[in-house]
Short mmCIF file of C-alpha atoms in Angstrom, two decimals:
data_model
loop_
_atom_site.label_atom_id
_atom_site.label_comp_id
_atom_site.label_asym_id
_atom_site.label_seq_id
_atom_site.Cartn_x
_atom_site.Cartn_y
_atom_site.Cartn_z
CA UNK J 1 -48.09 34.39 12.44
CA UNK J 2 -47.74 30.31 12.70
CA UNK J 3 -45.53 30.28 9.70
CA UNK J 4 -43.37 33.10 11.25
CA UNK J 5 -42.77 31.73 14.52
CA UNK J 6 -41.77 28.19 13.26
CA UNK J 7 -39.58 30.33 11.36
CA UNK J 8 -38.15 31.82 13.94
CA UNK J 9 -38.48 28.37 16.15
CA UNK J 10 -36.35 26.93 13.65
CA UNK J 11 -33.57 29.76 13.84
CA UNK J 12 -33.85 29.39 17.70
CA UNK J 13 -32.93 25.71 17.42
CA UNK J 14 -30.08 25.91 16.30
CA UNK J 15 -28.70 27.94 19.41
CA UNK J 16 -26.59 25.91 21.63
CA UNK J 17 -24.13 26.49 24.92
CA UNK J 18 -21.00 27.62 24.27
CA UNK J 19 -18.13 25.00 24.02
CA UNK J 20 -16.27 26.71 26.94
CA UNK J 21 -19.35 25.51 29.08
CA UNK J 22 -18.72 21.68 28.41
CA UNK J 23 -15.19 22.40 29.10
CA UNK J 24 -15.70 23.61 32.18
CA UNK J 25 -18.28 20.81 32.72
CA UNK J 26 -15.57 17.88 32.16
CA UNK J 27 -13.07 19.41 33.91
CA UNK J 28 -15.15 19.94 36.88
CA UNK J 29 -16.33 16.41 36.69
CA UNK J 30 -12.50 15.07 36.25
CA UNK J 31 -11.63 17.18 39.41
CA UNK J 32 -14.77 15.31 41.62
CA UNK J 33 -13.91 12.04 40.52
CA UNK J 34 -10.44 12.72 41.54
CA UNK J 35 -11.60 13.75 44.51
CA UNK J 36 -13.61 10.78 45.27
CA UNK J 37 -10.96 8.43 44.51
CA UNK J 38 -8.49 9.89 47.30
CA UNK J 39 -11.48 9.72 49.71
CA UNK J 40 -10.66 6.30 49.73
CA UNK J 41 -7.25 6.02 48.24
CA UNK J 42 -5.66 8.65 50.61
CA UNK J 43 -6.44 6.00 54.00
CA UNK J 44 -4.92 3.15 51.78
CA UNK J 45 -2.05 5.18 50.71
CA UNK J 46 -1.64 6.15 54.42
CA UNK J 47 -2.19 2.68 55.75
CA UNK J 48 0.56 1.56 53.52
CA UNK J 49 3.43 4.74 54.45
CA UNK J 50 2.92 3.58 57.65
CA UNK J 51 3.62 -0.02 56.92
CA UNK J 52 6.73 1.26 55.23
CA UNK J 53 8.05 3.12 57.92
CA UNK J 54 7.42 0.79 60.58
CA UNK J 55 8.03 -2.71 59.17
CA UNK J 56 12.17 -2.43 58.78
CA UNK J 57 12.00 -1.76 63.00
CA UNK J 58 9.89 -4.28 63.49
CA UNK J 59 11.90 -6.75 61.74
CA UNK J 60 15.31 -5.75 63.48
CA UNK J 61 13.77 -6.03 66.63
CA UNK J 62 14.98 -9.26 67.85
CA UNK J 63 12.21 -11.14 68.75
CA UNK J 64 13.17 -13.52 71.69
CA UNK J 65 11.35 -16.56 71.66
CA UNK J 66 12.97 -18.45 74.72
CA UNK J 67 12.78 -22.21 74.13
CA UNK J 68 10.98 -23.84 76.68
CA UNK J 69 13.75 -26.66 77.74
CA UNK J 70 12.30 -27.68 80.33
CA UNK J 71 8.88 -27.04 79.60
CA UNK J 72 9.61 -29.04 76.55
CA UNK J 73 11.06 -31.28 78.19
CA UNK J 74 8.32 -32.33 81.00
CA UNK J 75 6.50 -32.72 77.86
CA UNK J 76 3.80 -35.56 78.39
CA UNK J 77 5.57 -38.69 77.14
CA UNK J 78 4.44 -39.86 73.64
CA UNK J 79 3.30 -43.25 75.21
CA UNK J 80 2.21 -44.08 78.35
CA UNK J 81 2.90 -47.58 79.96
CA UNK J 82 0.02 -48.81 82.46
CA UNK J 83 1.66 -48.77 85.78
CA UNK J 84 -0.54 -51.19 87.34
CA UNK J 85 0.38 -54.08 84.78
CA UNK J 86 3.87 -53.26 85.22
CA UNK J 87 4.95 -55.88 87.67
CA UNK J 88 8.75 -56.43 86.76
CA UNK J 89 11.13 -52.87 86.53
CA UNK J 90 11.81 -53.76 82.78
CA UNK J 91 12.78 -50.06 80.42
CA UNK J 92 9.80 -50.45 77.71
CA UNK J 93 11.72 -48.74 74.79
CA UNK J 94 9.95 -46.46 72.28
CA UNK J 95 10.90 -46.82 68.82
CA UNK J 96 12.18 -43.97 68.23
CA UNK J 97 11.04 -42.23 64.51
CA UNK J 98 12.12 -43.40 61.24
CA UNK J 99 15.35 -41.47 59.99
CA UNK J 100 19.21 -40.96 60.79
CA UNK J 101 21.25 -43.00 63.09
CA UNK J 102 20.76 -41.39 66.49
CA UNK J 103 24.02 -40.72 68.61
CA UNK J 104 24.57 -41.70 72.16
CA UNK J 105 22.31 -40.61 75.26
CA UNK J 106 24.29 -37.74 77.21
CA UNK J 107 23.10 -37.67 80.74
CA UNK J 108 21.87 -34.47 81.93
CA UNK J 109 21.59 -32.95 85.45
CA UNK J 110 21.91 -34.76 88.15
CA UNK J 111 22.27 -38.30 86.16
CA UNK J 112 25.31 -38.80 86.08
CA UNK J 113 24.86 -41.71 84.37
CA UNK J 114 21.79 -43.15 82.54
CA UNK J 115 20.90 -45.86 85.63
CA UNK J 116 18.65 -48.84 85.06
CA UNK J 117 15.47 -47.44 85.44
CA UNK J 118 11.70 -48.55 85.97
CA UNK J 119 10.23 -47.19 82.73
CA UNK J 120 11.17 -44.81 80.14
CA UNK J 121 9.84 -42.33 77.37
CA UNK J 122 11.66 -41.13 74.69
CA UNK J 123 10.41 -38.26 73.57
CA UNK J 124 11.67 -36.14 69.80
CA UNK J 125 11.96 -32.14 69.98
CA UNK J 126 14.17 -29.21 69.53
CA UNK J 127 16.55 -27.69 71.48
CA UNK J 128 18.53 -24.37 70.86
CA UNK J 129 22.33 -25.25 69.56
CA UNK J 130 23.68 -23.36 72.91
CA UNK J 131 21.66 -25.66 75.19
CA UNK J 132 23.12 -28.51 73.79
CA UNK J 133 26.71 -26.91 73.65
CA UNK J 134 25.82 -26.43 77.38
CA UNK J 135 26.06 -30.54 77.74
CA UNK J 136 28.71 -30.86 75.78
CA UNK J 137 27.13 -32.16 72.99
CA UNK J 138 29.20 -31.81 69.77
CA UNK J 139 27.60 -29.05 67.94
CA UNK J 140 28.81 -26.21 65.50
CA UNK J 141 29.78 -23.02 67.12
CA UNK J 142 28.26 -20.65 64.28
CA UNK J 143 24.90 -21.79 64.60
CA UNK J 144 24.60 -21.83 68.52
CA UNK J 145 20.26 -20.11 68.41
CA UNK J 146 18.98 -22.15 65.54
CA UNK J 147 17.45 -25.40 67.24
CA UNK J 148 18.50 -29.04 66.49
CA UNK J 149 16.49 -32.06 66.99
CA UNK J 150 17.23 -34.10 69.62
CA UNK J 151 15.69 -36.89 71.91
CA UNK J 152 14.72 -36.42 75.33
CA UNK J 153 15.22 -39.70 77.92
CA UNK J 154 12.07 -38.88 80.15
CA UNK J 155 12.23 -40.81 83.60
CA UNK J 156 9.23 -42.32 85.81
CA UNK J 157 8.85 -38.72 86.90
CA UNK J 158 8.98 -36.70 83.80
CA UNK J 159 12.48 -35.28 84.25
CA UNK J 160 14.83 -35.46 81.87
CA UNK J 161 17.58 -38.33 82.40
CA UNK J 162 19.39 -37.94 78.97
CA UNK J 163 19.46 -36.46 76.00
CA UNK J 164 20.48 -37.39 72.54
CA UNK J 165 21.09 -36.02 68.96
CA UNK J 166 19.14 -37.35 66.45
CA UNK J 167 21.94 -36.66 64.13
CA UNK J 168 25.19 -35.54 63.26
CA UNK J 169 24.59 -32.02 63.55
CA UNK J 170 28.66 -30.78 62.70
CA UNK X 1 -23.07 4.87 24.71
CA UNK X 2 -24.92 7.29 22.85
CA UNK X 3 -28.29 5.15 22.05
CA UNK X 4 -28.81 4.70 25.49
CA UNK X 5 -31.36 6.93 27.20
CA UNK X 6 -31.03 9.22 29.32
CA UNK X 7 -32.35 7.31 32.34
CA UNK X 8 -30.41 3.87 31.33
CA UNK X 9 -26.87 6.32 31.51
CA UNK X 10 -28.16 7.66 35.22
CA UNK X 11 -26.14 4.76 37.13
CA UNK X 12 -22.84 5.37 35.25
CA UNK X 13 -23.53 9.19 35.60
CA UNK X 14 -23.89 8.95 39.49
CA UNK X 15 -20.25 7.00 39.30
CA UNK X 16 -18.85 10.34 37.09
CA UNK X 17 -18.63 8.32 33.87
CA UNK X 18 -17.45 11.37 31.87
CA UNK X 19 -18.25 9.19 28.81
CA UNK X 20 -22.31 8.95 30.42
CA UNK X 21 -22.41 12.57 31.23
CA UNK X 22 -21.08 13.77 27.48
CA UNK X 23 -23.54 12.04 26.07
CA UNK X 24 -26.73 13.22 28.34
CA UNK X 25 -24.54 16.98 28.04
CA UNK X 26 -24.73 16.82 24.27
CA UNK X 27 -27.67 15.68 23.92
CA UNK X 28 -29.43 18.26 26.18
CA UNK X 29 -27.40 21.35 26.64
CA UNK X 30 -29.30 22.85 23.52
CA UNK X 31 -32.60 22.79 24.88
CA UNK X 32 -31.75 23.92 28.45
CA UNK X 33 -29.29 26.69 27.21
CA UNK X 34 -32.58 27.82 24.61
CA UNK X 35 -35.16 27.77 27.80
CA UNK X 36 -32.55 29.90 29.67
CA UNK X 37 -32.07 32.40 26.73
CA UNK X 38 -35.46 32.71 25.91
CA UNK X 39 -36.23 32.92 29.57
CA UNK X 40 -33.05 35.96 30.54
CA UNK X 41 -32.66 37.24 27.06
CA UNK X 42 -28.80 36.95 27.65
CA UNK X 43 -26.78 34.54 26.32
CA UNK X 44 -24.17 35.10 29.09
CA UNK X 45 -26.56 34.26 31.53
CA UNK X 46 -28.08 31.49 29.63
CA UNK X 47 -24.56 29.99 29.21
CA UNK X 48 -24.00 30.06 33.52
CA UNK X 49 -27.72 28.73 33.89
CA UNK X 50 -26.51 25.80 31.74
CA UNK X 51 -23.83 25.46 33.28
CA UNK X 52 -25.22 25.48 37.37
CA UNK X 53 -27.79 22.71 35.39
CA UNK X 54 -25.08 20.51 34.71
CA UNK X 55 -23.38 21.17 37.72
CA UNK X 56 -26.21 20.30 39.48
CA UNK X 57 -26.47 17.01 37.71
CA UNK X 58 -23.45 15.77 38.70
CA UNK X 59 -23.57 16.77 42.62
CA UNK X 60 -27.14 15.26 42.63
CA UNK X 61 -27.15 12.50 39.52
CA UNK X 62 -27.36 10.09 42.34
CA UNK X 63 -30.35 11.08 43.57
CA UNK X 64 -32.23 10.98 40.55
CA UNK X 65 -34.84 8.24 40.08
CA UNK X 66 -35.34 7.16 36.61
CA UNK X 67 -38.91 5.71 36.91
CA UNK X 68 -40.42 8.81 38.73
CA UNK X 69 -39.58 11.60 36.26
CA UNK X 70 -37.46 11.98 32.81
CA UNK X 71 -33.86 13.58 33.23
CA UNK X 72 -35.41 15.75 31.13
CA UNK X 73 -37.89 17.71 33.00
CA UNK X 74 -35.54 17.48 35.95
CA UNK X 75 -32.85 19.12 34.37
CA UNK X 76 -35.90 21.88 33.14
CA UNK X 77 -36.94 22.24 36.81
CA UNK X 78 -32.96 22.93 37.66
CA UNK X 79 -33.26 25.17 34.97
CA UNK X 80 -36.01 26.63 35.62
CA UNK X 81 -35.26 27.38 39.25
CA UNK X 82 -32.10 29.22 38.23
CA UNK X 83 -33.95 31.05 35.48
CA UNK X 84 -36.71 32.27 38.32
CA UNK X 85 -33.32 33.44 40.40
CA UNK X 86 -31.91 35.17 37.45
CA UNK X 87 -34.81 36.99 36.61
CA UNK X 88 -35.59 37.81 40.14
CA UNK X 89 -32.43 39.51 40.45
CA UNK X 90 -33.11 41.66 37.69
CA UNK X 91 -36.97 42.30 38.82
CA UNK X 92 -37.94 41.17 35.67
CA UNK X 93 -40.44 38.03 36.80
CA UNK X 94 -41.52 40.72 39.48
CA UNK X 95 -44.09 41.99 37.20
CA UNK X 96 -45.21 39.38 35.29
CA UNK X 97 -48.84 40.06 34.22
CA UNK X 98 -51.28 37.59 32.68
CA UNK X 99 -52.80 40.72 31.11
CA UNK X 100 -51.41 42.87 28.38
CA UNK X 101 -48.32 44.56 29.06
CA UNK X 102 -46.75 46.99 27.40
CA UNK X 103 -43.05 46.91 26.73
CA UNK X 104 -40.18 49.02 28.15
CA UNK X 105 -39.45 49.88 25.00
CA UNK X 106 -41.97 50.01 22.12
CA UNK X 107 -40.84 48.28 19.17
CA UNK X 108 -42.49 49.12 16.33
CA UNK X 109 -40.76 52.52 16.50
CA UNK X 110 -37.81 50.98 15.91
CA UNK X 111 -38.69 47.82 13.32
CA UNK X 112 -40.40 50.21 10.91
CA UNK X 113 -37.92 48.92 8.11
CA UNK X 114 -37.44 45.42 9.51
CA UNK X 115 -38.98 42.45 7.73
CA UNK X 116 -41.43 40.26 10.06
CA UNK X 117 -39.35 37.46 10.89
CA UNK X 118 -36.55 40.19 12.18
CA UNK X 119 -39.48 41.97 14.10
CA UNK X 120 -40.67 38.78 15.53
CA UNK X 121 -37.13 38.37 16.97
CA UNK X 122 -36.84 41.72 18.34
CA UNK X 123 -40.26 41.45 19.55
CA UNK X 124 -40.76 38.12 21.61
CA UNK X 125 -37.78 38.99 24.26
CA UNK X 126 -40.58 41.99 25.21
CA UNK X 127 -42.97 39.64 26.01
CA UNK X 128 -43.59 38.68 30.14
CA UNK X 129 -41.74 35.82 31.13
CA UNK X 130 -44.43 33.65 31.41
CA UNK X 131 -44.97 34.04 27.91
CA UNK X 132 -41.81 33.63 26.67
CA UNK X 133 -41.34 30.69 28.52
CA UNK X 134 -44.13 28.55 26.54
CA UNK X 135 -43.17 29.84 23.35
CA UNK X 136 -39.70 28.37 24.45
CA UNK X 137 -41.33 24.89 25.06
CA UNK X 138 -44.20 24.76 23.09
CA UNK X 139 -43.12 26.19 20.26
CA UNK X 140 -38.83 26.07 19.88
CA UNK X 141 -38.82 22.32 21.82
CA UNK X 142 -42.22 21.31 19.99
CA UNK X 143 -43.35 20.20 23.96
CA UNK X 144 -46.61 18.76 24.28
CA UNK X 145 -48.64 21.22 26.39
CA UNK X 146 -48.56 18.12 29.00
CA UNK X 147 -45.31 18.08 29.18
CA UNK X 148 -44.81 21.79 29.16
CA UNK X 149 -47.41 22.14 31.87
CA UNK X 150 -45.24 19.48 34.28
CA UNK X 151 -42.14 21.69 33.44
CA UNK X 152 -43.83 24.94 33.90
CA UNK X 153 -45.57 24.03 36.82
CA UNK X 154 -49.26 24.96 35.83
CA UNK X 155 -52.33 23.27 34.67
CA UNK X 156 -52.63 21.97 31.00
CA UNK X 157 -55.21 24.85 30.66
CA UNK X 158 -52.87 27.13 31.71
CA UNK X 159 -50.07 26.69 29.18
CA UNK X 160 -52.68 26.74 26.55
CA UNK X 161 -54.26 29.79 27.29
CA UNK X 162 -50.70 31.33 27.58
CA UNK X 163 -49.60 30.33 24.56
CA UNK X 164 -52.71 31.47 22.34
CA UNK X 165 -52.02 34.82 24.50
CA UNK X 166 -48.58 35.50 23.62
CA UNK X 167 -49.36 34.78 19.80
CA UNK X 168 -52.22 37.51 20.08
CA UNK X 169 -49.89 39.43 21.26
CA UNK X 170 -47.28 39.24 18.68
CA UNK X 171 -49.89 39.71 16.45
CA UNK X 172 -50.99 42.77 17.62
CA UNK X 173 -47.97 44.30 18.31
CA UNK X 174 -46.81 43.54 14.35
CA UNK X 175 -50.11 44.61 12.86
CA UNK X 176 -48.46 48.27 12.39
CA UNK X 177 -45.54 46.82 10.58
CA UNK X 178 -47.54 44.50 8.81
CA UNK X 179 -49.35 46.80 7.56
CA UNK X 180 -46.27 49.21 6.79
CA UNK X 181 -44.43 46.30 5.10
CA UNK X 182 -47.12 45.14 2.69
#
């Protein structure tokens, strides 16, 4: 009986699935992990359409970033001068930053002129082409909204008595 | 890939490594697909109990702990499970005595001219389940009765008893044609 059944053991071994089973196996197991990569591929995917569609709009729409001229202007001065050792009105002068020649002061506002005055600050920023235009400063008429550097003549009081291009800016 | 164990592929399984799950497919389809035919005595049904196995491998790989069980004996318990649901279906494990029964159809009627080994064959589907099922692991997978006894789900004792049953009662049931044949 031992001998008979190891016989037949033996036959029985060599029984196996049918190939069509694996088959389906791997295919099955292809289709899950496809499935498990758009779980987290499909928000990405989505994330980025969106990006897409929205990105050219947001880059036409002109973003207006007023330039604070006067803001910019009332600027605290780069130096201050200690009032209380200032005995004689003399104009302390800055020295103004390394680089080109700077043009002429243009008085702005009210000042006329630029007058003998107790103390001032001369202070470096940017102003917007137009603004400038607006003084009569020479500047090109195709680039009126990019900024230029200029100088700002800052009185006692903060206000602006003059400005100045810090260089030829044709 | 294909030295590795069973357990040591478990990580790349539960990440759908269809490289990890060939291997641990190949290398245990056989034995699974066996329990199940032994078990239903259709190969159909053996093939879609290998393949819910499998299936169930892959949905639960995860899951599986390495150190607290082999793949092995899980995939047997899966097996196993599917086997019992099988066979319920066709009220076969309904009646599963530990005492003699006596097949739906007698055999020996119809073996007269066969030789043993073909008798055997015909005759060990008749047996109850629960005899067929430790003849499938202690005798086709060479199981220890330990480890049959974990996948079967019964004492030690148990499997032992059942197996020296079920070859009494292949013996019996042959002794006609033995005695025909020689």
């Amino acid at each position: 009986m031992d001998r008979q059944l190891r016989e037949w053991a033996a036959e029985q071994r060599l029984e196996s699935a049918p190939v069509s089973v694996e088959l389906v196996l791997r295919r099955e197991l292809r289709a899950r992990r496809w499935k498990r990569r758009m779980a987290w591929t499909a928000p990405l995917v989505a994330a980025a359409a969106l990006a897409v569609v929205f990105w050219p709009q947001a880059k036409q729409e002109p973003v207006v970033k007023p330039k604070p001229e006067v803001a910019r202007a009332v600027e605290p001065p780069v130096e201050f001068v200690d009032e209380v050792k200032a005995e004689a009105p003399t104009i302390r002068r800055i020295r103004p930053p390394r680089g080109p020649a700077p043009q002429p002061f243009v008085a702005v506002g009210a000042w006329q002129a630029v007058e003998p005055i107790e103390r001032a600050n001369i202070v470096r920023t940017e102003l917007p082409r137009a603004t400038l235009a607006r003084y009569g400063m020479p500047v090109g008429a195709g680039r009126l909204a990019e900024p230029a550097p200029v100088e700002l003549l800052l009185g006692e009081d903060g206000t602006v008595r003059a400005i100045r291009l810090v260089s030829s800016i044709q | 890939m294909g030295n590795r164990t069973d357990e040591e592929l478990l990580p790349a399984l539960s990440q759908g490594d269809e490289a990890a799950f060939t291997v641990v497919y190949r290398r245990r389809q056989g034995a699974i697909y066996r329990y199940a035919l032994q078990m239903t005595g259709s190969a159909e049904t053996a093939a879609e109990v290998t393949q819910e196995v499998f299936l169930a491998l892959m949905r639960q790989g995860s899951r599986l702990d390495g150190e607290r069980g082999t793949v092995l004996s899980w995939l047997y318990a899966v097996a196993r499970r599917q086997v019992l649901k099988h066979v319920a279906i066709e009220r076969r494990y309904e009646c599963m005595p530990e005492d003699d029964a006596e097949p739906a159809v007698d055999p020996r009627e119809e073996m007269e001219h066969a030789d043993l080994r073909e008798q055997l064959r015909t005759l060990i589907p008749t047996l109850p389940a629960v005899f067929r099922e430790v003849l499938a692991l202690c005798v086709v997978e060479e199981m220890s009765y330990g480890e049959a006894a974990r996948i079967a789900e019964v004492p030690e004792g148990t499997i032992r008893s059942r197996l020296h049953r079920a070859k009494a009662m292949l013996a019996e049931r042959m002794a006609p044609v033995v005695r025909r044949v020689l």
